[in-house]
XYZ file of C-alpha atoms in Angstrom:
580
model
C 25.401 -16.431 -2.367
C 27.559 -18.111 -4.943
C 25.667 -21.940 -3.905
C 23.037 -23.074 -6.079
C 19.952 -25.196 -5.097
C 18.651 -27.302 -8.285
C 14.956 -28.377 -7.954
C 12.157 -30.371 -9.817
C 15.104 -32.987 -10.832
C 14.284 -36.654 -12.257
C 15.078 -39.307 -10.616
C 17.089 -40.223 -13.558
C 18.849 -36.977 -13.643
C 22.718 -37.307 -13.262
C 25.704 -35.078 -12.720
C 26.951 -35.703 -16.131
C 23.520 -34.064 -17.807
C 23.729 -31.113 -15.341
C 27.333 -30.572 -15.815
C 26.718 -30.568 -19.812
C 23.545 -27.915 -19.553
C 25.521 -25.647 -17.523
C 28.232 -26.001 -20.128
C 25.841 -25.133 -22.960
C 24.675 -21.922 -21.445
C 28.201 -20.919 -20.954
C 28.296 -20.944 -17.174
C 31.416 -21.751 -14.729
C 31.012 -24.296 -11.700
C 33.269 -24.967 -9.147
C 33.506 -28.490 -8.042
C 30.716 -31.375 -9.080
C 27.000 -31.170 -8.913
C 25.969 -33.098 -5.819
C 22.757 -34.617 -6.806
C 19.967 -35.816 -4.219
C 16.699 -37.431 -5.008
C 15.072 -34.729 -6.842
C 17.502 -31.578 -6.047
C 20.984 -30.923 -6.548
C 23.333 -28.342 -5.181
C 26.386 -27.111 -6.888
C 28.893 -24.026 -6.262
C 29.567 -20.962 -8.644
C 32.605 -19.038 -8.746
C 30.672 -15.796 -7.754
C 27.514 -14.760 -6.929
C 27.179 -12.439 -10.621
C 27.389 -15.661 -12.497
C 25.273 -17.878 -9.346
C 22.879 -15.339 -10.622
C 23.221 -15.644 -14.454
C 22.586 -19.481 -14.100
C 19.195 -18.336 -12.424
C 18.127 -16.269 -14.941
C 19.205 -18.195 -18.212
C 18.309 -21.652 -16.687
C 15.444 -21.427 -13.733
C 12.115 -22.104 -15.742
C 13.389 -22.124 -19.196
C 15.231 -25.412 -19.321
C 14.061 -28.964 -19.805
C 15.299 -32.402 -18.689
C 13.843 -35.094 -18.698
C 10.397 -33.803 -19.146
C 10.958 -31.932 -15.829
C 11.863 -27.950 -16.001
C 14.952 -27.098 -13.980
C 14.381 -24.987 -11.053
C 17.101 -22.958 -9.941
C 17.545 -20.396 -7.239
C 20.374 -19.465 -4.257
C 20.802 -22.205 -1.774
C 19.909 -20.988 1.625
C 20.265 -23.585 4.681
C 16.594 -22.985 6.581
C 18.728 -21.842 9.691
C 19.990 -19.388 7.644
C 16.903 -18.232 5.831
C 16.167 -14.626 7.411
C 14.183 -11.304 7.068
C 16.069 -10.699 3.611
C 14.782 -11.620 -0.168
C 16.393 -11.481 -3.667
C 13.504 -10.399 -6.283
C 14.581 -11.409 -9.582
C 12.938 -10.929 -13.435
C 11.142 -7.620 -12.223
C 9.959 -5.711 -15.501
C 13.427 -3.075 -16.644
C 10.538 -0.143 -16.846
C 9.016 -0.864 -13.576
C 8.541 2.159 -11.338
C 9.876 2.423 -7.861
C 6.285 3.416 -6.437
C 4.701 0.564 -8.065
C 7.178 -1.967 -6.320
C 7.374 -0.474 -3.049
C 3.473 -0.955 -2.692
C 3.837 -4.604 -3.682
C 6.761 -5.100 -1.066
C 4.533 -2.935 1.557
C 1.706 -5.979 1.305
C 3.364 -7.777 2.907
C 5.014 -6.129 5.904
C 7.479 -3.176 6.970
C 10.314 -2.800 4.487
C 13.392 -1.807 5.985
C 15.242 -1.565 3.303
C 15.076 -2.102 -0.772
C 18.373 -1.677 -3.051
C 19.074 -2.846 -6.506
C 21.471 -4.765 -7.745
C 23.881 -4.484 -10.958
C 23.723 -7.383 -13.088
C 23.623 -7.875 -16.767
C 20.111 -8.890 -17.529
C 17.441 -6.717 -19.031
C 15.113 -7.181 -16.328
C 15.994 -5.395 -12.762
C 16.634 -7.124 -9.431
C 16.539 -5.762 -6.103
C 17.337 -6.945 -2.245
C 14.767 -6.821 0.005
C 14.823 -6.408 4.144
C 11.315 -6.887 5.832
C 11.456 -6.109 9.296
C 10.654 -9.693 10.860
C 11.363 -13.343 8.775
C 7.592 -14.005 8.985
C 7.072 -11.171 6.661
C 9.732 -11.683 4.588
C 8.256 -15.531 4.443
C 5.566 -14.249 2.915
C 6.568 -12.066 0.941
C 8.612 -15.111 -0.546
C 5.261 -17.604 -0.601
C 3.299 -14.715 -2.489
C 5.507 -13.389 -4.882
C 7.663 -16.030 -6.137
C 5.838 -16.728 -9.701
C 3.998 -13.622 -9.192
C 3.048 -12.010 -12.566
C 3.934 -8.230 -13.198
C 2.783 -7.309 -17.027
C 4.145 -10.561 -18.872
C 7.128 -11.273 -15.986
C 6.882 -13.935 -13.227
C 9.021 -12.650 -10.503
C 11.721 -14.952 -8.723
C 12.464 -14.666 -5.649
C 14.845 -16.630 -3.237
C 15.688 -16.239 0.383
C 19.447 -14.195 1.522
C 21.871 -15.641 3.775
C 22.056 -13.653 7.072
C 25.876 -13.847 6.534
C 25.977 -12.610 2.964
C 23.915 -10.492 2.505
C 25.274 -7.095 0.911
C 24.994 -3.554 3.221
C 22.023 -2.032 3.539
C 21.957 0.970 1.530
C 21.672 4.579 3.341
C 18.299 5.873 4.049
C 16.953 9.235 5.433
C 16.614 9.839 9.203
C 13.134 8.307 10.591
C 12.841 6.878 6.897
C 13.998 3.132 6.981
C 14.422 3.051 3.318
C 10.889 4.420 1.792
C 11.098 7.563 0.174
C 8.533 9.321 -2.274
C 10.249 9.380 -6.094
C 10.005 11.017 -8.746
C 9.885 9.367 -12.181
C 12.114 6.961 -13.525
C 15.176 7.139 -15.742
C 15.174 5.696 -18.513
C 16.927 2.383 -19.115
C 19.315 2.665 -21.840
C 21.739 -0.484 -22.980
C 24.144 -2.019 -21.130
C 22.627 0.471 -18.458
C 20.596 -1.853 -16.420
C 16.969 -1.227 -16.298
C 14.963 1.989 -15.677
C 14.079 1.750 -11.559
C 16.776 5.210 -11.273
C 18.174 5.972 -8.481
C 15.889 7.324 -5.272
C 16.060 10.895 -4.494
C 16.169 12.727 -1.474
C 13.474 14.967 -0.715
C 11.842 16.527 2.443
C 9.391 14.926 4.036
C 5.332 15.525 2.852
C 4.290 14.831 5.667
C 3.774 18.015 7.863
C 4.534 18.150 12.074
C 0.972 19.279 13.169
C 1.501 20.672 16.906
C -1.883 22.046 19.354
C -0.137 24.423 21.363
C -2.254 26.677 24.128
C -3.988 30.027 22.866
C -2.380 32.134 25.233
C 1.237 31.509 23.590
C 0.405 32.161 20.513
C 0.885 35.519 20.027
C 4.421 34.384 21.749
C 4.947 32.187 19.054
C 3.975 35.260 16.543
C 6.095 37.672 17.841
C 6.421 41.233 17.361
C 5.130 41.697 13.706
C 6.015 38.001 13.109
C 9.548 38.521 14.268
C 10.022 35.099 16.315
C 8.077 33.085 14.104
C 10.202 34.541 10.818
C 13.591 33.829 12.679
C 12.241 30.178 13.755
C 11.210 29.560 9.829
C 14.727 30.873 8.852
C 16.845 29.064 11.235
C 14.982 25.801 10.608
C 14.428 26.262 7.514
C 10.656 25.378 7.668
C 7.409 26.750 6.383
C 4.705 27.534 9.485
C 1.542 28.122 9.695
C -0.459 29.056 12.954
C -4.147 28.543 12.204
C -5.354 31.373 14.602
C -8.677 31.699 13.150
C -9.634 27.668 13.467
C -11.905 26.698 16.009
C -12.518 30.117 17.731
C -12.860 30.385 21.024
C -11.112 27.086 21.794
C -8.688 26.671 24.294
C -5.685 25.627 22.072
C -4.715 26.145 18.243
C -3.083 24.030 15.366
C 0.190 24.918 14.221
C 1.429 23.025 11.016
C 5.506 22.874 10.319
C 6.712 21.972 6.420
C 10.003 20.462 6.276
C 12.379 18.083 6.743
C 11.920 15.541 9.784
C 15.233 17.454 11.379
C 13.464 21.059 10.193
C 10.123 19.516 11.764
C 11.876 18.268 15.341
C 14.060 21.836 15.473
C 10.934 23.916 15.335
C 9.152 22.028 17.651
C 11.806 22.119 20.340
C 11.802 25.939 19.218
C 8.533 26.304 19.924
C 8.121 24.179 23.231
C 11.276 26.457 24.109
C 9.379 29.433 23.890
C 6.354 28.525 25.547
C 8.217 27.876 28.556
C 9.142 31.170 29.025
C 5.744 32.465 28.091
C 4.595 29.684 30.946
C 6.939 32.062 33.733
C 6.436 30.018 37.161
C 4.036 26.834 35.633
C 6.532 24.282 34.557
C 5.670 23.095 30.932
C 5.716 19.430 30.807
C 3.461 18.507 27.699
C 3.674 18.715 23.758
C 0.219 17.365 21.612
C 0.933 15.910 18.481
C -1.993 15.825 15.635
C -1.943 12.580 13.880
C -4.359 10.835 10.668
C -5.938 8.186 12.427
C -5.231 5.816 9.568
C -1.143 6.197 10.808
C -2.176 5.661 14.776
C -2.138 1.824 14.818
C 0.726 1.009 13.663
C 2.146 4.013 15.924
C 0.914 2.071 18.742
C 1.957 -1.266 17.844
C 0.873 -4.519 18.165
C -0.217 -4.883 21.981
C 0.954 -1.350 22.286
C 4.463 -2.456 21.549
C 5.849 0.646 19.658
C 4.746 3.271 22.082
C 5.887 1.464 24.882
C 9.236 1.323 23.373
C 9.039 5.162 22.949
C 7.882 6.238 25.808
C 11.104 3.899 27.597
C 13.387 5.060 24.951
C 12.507 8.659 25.624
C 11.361 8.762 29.040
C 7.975 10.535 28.760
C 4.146 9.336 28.948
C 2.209 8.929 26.097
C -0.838 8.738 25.567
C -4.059 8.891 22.461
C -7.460 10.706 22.377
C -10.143 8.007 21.508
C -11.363 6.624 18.368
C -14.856 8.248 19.572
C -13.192 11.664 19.187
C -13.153 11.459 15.655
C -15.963 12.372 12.781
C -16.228 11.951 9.084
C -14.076 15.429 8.763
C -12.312 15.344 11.728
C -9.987 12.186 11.108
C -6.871 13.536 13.410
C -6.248 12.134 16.930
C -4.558 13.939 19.514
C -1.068 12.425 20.575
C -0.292 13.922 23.886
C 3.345 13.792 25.204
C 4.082 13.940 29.092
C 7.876 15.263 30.040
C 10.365 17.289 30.387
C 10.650 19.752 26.803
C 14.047 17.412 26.056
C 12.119 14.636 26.636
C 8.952 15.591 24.741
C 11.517 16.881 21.437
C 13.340 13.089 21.595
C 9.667 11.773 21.421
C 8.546 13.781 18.509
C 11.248 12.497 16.765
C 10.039 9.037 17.286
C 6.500 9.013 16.831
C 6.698 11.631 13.961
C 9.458 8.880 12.426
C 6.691 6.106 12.921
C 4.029 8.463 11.308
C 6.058 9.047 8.394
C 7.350 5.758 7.985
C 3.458 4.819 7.563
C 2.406 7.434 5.167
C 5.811 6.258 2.914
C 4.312 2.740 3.037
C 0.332 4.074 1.860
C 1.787 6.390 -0.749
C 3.797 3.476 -2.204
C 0.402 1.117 -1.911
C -1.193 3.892 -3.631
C 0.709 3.610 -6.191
C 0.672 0.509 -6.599
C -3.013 0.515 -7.246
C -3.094 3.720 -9.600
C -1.153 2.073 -11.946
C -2.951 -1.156 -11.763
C -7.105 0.360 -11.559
C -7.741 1.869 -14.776
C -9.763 5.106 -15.227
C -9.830 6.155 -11.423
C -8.441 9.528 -11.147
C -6.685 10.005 -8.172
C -7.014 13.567 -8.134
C -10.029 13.679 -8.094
C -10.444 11.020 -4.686
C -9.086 14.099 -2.301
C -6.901 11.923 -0.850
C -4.221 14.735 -0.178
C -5.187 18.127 1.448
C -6.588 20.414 -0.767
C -8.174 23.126 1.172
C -6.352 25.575 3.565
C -3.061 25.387 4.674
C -2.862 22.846 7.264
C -5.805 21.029 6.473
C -6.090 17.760 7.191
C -6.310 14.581 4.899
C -9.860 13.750 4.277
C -11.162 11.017 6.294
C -11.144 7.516 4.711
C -11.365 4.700 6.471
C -10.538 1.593 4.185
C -7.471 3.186 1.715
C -4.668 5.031 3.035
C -4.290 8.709 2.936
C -1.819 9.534 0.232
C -1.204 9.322 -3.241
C 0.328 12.228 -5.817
C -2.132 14.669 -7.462
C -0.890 14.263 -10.767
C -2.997 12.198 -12.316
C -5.462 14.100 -15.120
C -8.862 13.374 -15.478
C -10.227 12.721 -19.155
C -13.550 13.822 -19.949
C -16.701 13.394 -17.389
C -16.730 9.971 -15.868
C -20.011 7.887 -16.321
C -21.749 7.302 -13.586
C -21.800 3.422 -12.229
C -24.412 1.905 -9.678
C -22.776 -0.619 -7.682
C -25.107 -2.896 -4.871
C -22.355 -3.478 -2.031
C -23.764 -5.839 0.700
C -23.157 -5.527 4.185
C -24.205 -7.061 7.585
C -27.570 -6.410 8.742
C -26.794 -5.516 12.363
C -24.667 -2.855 10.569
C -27.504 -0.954 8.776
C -27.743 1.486 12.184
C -23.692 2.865 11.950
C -24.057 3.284 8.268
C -27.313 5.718 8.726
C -25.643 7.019 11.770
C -28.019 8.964 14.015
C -30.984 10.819 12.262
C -29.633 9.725 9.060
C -26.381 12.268 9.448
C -23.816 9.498 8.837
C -25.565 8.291 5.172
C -25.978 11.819 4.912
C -22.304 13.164 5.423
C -20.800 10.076 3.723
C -22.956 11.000 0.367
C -21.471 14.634 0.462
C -18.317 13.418 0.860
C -17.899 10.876 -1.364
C -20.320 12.747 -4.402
C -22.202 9.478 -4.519
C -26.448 8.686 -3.945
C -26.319 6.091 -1.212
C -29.332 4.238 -0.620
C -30.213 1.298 1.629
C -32.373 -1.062 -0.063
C -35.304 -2.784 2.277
C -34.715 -5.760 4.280
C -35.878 -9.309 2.157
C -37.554 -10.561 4.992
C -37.217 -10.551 8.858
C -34.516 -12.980 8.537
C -31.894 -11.464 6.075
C -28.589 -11.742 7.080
C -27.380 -8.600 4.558
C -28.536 -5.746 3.471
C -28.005 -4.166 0.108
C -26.656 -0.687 -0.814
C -27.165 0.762 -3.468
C -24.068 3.559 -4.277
C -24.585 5.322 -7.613
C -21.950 7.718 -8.342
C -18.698 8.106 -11.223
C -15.806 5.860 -10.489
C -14.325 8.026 -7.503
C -17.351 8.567 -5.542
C -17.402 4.769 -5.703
C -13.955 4.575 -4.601
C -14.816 6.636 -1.857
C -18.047 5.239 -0.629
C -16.920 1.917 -0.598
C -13.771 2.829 1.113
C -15.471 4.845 3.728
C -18.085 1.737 4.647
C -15.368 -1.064 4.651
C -13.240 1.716 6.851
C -16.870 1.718 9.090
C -17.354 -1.915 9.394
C -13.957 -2.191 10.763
C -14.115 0.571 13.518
C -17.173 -0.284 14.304
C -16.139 -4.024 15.336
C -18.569 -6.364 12.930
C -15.326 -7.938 11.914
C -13.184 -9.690 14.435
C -9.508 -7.779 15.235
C -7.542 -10.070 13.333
C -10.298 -10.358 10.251
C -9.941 -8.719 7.089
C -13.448 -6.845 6.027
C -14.753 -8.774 2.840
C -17.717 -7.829 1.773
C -19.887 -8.811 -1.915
C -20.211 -6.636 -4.255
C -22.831 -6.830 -7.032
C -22.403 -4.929 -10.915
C -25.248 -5.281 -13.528
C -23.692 -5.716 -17.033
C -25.450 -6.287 -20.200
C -26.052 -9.654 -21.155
C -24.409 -9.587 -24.858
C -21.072 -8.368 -23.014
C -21.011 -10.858 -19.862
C -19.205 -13.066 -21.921
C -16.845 -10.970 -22.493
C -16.114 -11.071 -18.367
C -15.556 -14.399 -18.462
C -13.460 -15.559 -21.406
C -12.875 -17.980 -23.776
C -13.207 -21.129 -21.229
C -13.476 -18.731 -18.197
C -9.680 -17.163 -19.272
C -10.657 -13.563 -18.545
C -12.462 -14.396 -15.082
C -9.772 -16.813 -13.444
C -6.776 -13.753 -15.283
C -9.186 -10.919 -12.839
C -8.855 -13.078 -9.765
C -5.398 -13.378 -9.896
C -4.856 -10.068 -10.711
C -7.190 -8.883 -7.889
C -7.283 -11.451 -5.520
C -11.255 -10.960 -5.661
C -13.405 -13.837 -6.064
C -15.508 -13.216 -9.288
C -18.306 -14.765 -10.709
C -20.773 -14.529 -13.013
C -23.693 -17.207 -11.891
C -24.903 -19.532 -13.905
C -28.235 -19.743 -15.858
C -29.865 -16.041 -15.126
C -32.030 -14.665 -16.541
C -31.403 -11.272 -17.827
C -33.416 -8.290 -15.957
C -35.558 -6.347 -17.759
C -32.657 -4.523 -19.188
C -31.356 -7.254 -20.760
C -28.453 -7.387 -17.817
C -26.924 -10.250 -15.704
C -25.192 -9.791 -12.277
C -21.498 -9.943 -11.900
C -20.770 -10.761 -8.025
C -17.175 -9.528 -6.799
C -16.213 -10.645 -3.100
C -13.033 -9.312 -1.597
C -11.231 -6.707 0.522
C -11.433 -3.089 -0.498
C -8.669 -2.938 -2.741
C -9.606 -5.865 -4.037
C -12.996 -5.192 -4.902
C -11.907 -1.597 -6.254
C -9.772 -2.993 -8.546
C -11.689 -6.021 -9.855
C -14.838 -3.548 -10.630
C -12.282 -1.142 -12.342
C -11.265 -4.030 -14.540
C -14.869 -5.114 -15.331
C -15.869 -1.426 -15.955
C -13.007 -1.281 -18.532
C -13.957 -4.648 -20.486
C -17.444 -2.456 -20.480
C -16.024 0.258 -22.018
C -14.576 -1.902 -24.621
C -17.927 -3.269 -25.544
C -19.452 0.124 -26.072
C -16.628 1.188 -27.901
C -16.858 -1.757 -30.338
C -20.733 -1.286 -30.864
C -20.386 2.509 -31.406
C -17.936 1.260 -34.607
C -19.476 1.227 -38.206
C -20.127 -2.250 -39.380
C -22.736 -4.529 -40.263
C -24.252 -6.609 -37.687
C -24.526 -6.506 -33.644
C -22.774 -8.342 -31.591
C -23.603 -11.738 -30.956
C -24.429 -12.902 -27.411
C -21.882 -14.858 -25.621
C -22.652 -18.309 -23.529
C -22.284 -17.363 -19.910
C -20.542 -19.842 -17.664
């Protein structure tokens, strides 16, 4: 990686004037600058000062009215699943880039790199060039705090080792916070720790074996904790009467796949003359598609890989709290433990990926408390994730909440044809959704026999929106009123006061067109409206979930800022603003 690709040239740009910047900012070439018509290439001695010349020149330096772009030359042929990300903020966490990296497609691996500059960079495998494509067209400029990130392709050839990653973990493991930077230390990303897996093996085994399982005053299932090291817990007294029990294993993936094979062990000699030839696996249904795999790819692969016969209870198994499916694995007990491994390595691999898009939106929605969403079980042990069907099930409980949050009314518009699955049958789905979420859901009439969409009306503290919302996109999409491939986007309306609607959109629409970037939500405030009788205007966000989420979240915070600033002493109100 020591070639150089020099872009947005003149026409009038020679070698000469290239030779004599590079000279100024004190960096080495080997050979002359071959100059084309409006790029240049040139060679570096290494790849550590290939990359100083992209950092002290790319962006930053002028010629002939033209600012020098400057990144690693890579031949298209050569152009692969691998990215450099340069200029990434020296305090950034690892969470908070993982999510970013996740957006765009399964990350194989992520390692940084030593250099000299204050800001970190890291190398980047996606698991297919498309992603890694993208990745490239989306975050190359992309704006993290007050840094635009760079980001150039890696040679298949040069590319450094991939660095070592946990069994069934490709690279993506949960972290704790970062060290600090200190000088001459590089920046603050730390190093990534190795810790067990939070994501538990949940087994159904057969009632009858479970007092197998148990043992003698817990003497078999005390020597399988001990020799795998594992924490177990039989739920005996769940679903009584039924046929078969959950039994949840904490540990490591190895830990996990021991006890299981343990535990299939002894069921076979509970079984006597019947030949035990299945294992069920309990799985969030937000981790189950990409277990399966595009046109089933992934499962094929692991039921050839590990000779067995998989298959996955339906989506119409599942209810508001009951968001697990039932993975059921057809085999011989060697057979069935080599397939745990695998789809337990897929489910994990998923969860890594939500955790770190989690993340990534804590720390960029302010005032939502993640604790308080329930996104990580809370009740018994062994209970399951609660159900949500647009954001992914994870996120640390750390997170404290300050103060009671205000409550918010947000008017979310959906399809009309969808009215029926929202209410669900007798009104039990509106009904269990408002429970859950701790938000009054309301469907507003129909405007006339025609109407297209239908308005709801969620009132509820900045979770319970969070959750609502979440848990109708989530709907929409199971339910089909979006095609396979389409992404649910769906309006949302917020009612501000009219004094502080300039405020949303900026001197000379600034703040608006900053919140779309940010968000990647469409927001507008309409022309010309007349205020309610309030004295409020409507603010219309369109977008994906997280999209949405986070460009209300903003909003709400400008809000707050308003109200702060009137509640201070001083003479006169604020002035209304011109809307655009």
């Amino acid at each position: 990686m020591n070639k150089l690709y020099i872009g947005n040239l003149s026409e009038e740009a020679s070698p000469l004037e290239l030779e004599s910047i590079f000279e100024e900012s004190k960096i080495p070439v080997n050979g002359p600058f071959l100059v084309k018509t409006g790029y240049a290439f040139v060679d570096c001695p290494d790849e550590k000062i290939a990359m100083k010349a992209i950092d002290i020149i790319s962006g930053k330096v002028e010629l002939h009215g033209k600012l020098l772009e400057v990144e690693h030359s890579v031949p298209k042929r050569q152009r692969s699943c691998k990215l450099q990300i340069r200029n990434i903020p020296p305090h950034m966490q690892w969470e908070v880039l993982d999510g970013l990296l996740a957006q765009y497609g399964s990350v194989e691996s992520c390692e940084q790199v030593n250099t000299e500059t204050e800001t970190a960079v890291v190398n980047v495998k996606y698991g297919a060039k498309d992603q890694a494509r993208q990745a490239m067209e989306k975050l190359n400029g992309f704006l993290m705090e007050t840094y635009a990130l760079k980001v150039s392709f890696i040679p298949d050839d040069t590319v450094s080792q991939d660095p070592p990653t946990l069994p069934g973990r490709r690279g993506f493991v949960p972290r704790g916070p970062p060290r600090q930077g200190s000088p001459g230390a590089g920046p603050g990303l730390g190093a990534r720790p190795k810790l067990q897996s939070d994501v538990p093996l949940r087994m159904l085994v057969p009632t009858q074996f479970v007092g197998a399982i148990i043992g003698k005053e817990g003497a078999t299932i005390r020597n399988i904790t001990k020799q795998t090291q594992s924490k177990i817990d039989i739920h005996r007294k769940e679903n009584a009467g039924a046929a078969e029990k959950p039994i949840t294993v904490h540990s490591t993936p190895d830990g996990c796949s021991s006890a299981c094979r343990t535990i299939l062990e002894i069921m076979q000699q509970e079984a006597l003359d019947t030949k035990l030839n299945s294992l069920k696996i309990l799985a969030h249904n937000n981790f189950v598609g990409r277990l399966i795999g595009k046109e089933g790819r992934n499962l094929k692969k692991i039921e050839q890989d590990t000779e067995t016969k998989i298959t996955i209870s339906p989506l119409q198994d599942l209810t508001l709290y009951n968001p697990e499916r039932t993975i059921t694995v057809k085999g011989s007990i060697a057979a069935c433990g080599r397939a745990e491994e695998e789809v337990m390595k897929k489910v994990r691999e998923s969860y890594e990926n939500d955790v770190a898009a989690m993340n990534l939106q804590s720390n960029l929605i302010p005032g939502l408390n993640l604790n308080a969403l329930g996104l990580f079980p809370s009740g018994g042990p062994g209970m399951p994730p609660s159900m949500m069907g647009g954001p992914p099930p994870g996120a640390p409980a750390t997170y404290p909440s300050f103060g009671q949050p205000e409550s918010e009314t947000v008017h979310l518009f959906i399809p009309a044809l969808a009215v029926g699955a929202i209410i669900g049958k007798q009104g039990q789905h509106i009904k269990q959704l408002s429970r859950f979420a701790g938000a009054s859901i309301k469907i507003a009439p129909a405007e006339g026999p025609e109407a297209k969409q239908r308005m709801v009306i969620i009132t509820g503290p900045p979770e319970a929106q969070f959750k609502a919302q979440g848990r109708i996109f989530g709907k929409l999409k199971e339910e089909n009123f979006f095609g396979p491939k389409e992404e649910v986007k769906l309006e949302a309306h917020i009612k501000v006061p009219s004094h502080a609607a300039g405020r949303v959109i900026g001197k000379g629409g600034k703040t608006v067109n900053e919140l779309q970037n940010l968000t990647s939500a469409e927001v507008v405030v309409p022309r010309d409206q007349t205020p309610d009788e309030n004295d409020q205007v409507v603010v219309k966000i369109t977008g994906h979930f997280y999209a949405s989420q986070l460009a209300q979240r903003k909003i709400q915070d400008i809000l707050s800022q308003v109200r702060r600033q009137q509640q201070r002493p001083g003479p006169g109100a604020p002035s209304a603003l011109r809307r655009k």
